[in-house]
XYZ file of C-alpha atoms in Angstrom:
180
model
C 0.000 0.000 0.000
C 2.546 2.745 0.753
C 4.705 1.424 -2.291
C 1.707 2.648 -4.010
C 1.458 6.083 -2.038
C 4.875 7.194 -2.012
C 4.559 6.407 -5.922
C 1.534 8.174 -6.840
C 3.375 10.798 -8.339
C 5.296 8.946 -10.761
C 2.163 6.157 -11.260
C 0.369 9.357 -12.419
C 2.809 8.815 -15.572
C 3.858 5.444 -15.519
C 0.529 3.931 -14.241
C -2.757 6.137 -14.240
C -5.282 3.299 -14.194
C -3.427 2.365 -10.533
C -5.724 3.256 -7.781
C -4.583 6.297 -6.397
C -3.416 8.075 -10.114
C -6.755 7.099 -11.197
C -8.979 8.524 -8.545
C -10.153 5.318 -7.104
C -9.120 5.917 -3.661
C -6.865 8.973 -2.278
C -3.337 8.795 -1.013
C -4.857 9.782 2.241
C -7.216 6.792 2.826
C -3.909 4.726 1.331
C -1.858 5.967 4.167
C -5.004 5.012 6.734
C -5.327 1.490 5.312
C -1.318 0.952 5.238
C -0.551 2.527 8.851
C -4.036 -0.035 9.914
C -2.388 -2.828 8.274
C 1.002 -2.830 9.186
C -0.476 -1.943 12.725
C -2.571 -5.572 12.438
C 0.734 -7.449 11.763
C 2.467 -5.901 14.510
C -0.977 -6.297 17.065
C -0.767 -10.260 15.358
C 2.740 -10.158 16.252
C 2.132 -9.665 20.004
C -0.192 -12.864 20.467
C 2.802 -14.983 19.591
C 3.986 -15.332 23.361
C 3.025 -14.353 26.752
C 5.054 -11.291 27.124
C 3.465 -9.550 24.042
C 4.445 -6.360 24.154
C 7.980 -6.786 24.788
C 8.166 -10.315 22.380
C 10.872 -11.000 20.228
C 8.328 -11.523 17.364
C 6.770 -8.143 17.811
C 10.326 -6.579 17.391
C 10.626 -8.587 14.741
C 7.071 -7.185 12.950
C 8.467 -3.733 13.774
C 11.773 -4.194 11.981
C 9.768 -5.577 8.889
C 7.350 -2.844 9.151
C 10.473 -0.235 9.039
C 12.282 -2.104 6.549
C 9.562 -2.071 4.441
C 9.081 1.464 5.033
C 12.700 2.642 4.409
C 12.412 0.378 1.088
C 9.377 1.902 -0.272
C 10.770 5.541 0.640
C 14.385 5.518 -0.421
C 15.454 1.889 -0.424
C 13.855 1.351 -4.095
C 15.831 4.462 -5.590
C 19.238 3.144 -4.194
C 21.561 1.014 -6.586
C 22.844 -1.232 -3.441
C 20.731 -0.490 -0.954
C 17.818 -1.000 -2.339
C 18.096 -4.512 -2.898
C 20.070 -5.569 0.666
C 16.933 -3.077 1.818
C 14.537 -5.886 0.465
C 16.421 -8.864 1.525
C 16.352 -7.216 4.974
C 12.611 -7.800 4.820
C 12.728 -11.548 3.886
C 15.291 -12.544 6.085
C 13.544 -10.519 8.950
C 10.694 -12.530 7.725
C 12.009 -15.720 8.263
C 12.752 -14.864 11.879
C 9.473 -13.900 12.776
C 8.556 -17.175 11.470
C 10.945 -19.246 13.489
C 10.293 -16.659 16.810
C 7.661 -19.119 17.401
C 9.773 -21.069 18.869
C 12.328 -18.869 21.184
C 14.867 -20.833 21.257
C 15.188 -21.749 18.380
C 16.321 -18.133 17.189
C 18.515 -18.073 19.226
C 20.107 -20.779 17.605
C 19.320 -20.196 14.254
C 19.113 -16.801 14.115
C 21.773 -16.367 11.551
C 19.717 -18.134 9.088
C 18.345 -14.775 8.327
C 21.144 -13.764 6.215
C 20.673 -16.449 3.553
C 16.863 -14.240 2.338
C 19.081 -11.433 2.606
C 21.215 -12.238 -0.070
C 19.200 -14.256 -1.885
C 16.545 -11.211 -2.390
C 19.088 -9.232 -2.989
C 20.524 -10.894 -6.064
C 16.902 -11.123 -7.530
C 15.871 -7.206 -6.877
C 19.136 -6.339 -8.427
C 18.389 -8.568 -11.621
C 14.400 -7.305 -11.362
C 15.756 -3.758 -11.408
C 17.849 -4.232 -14.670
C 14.885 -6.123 -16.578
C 13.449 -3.146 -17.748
C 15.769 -1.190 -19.665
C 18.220 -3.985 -20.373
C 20.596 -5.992 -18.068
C 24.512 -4.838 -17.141
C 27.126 -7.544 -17.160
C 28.647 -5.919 -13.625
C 24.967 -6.600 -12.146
C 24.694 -9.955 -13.569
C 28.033 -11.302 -12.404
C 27.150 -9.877 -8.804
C 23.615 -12.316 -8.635
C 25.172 -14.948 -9.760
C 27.891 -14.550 -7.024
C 25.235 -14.186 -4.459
C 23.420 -17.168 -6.364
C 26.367 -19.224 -5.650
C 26.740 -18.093 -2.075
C 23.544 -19.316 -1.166
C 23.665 -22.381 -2.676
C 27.106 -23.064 -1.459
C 25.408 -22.204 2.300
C 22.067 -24.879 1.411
C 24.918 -27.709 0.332
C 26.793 -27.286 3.603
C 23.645 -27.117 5.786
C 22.456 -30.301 3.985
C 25.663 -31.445 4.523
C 26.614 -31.163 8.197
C 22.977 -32.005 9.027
C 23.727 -35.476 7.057
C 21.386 -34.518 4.229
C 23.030 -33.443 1.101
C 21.893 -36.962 -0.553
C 18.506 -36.551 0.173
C 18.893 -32.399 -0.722
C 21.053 -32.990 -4.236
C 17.751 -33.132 -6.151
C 16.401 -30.395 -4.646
C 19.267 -28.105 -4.757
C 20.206 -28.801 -8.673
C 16.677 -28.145 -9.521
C 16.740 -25.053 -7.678
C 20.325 -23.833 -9.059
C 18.799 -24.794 -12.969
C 15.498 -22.494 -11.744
C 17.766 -19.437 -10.788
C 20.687 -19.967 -12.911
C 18.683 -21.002 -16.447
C 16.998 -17.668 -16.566
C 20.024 -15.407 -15.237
């Protein structure tokens, strides 16, 4: 919703049958239905555990609901930021997911790099679709690519897996790597 808001101004050109260029609904009543939403997920966030307020999970909905924020305000308009910006959402994503369980981020918590730079590598390629890829850009993804593959393997690995994972990570490298 406030992707949508802060880019009324440009959608005006780019996009006039969107919503808010069109006339459909005003950036106003945007703004009320984002700040309600994002105010839901963070309310949500709170009846994960018993000490709501002050849960790591509703820390965890706040710093998605900033991230996401910061993205759709600068992030979006900023040739490395922007797309470490984004992955900051997904991995922060993932932890509210595992923050189910406590302890387990506590342990884990590190997984939430991997969305990071996986979201990364694909907003930088998204960005470049548009008005034709750069080699510099491409080379970087695939790099990042690589990293997080290399990171799956040795989880697989050291978890006694990578036999049973092989199929699944091939087919994922040919998903990401065929189109790139």
């Amino acid at each position: 919703v406030f992707n949508d808001v802060l880019d009324a101004e440009l959608d005006k050109i780019e996009g006039p049958e969107r919503p808010i260029p069109s006339g459909l609904i005003t950036a106003r009543s945007a703004s009320i239905l984002g700040g309600l939403l994002l105010l839901m997920a963070i309310i949500t966030a709170a009846f994960v555990h018993r000490a709501a307020l002050m849960s790591l999970s509703v820390l965890l909905a706040v710093s998605i609901a900033i991230a996401a924020l910061i993205y759709d305000k600068w992030g979006k308009h900023h040739s490395w930021w922007g797309p470490v910006n984004m992955g900051l959402c997904r991995g922060f994503n993932l932890l509210l997911g595992i923050s189910i369980v406590p302890a387990a981020i506590t342990r884990y918590w590190w997984l939430g790099f991997f969305p990071v730079i996986y979201i990364a590598a694909i907003t930088m390629i998204s960005r470049d679709e548009v008005h034709g890829g750069k080699k510099k850009t491409l080379y970087a993804a695939a790099l990042l690519y690589l990293i997080v593959l290399a990171a799956i393997s040795w989880l697989a690995y050291t978890n006694g897996q990578l036999l049973k994972a092989t199929g699944f990570i091939l087919l994922f490298a040919v998903m990401i790597f065929f189109p790139l």
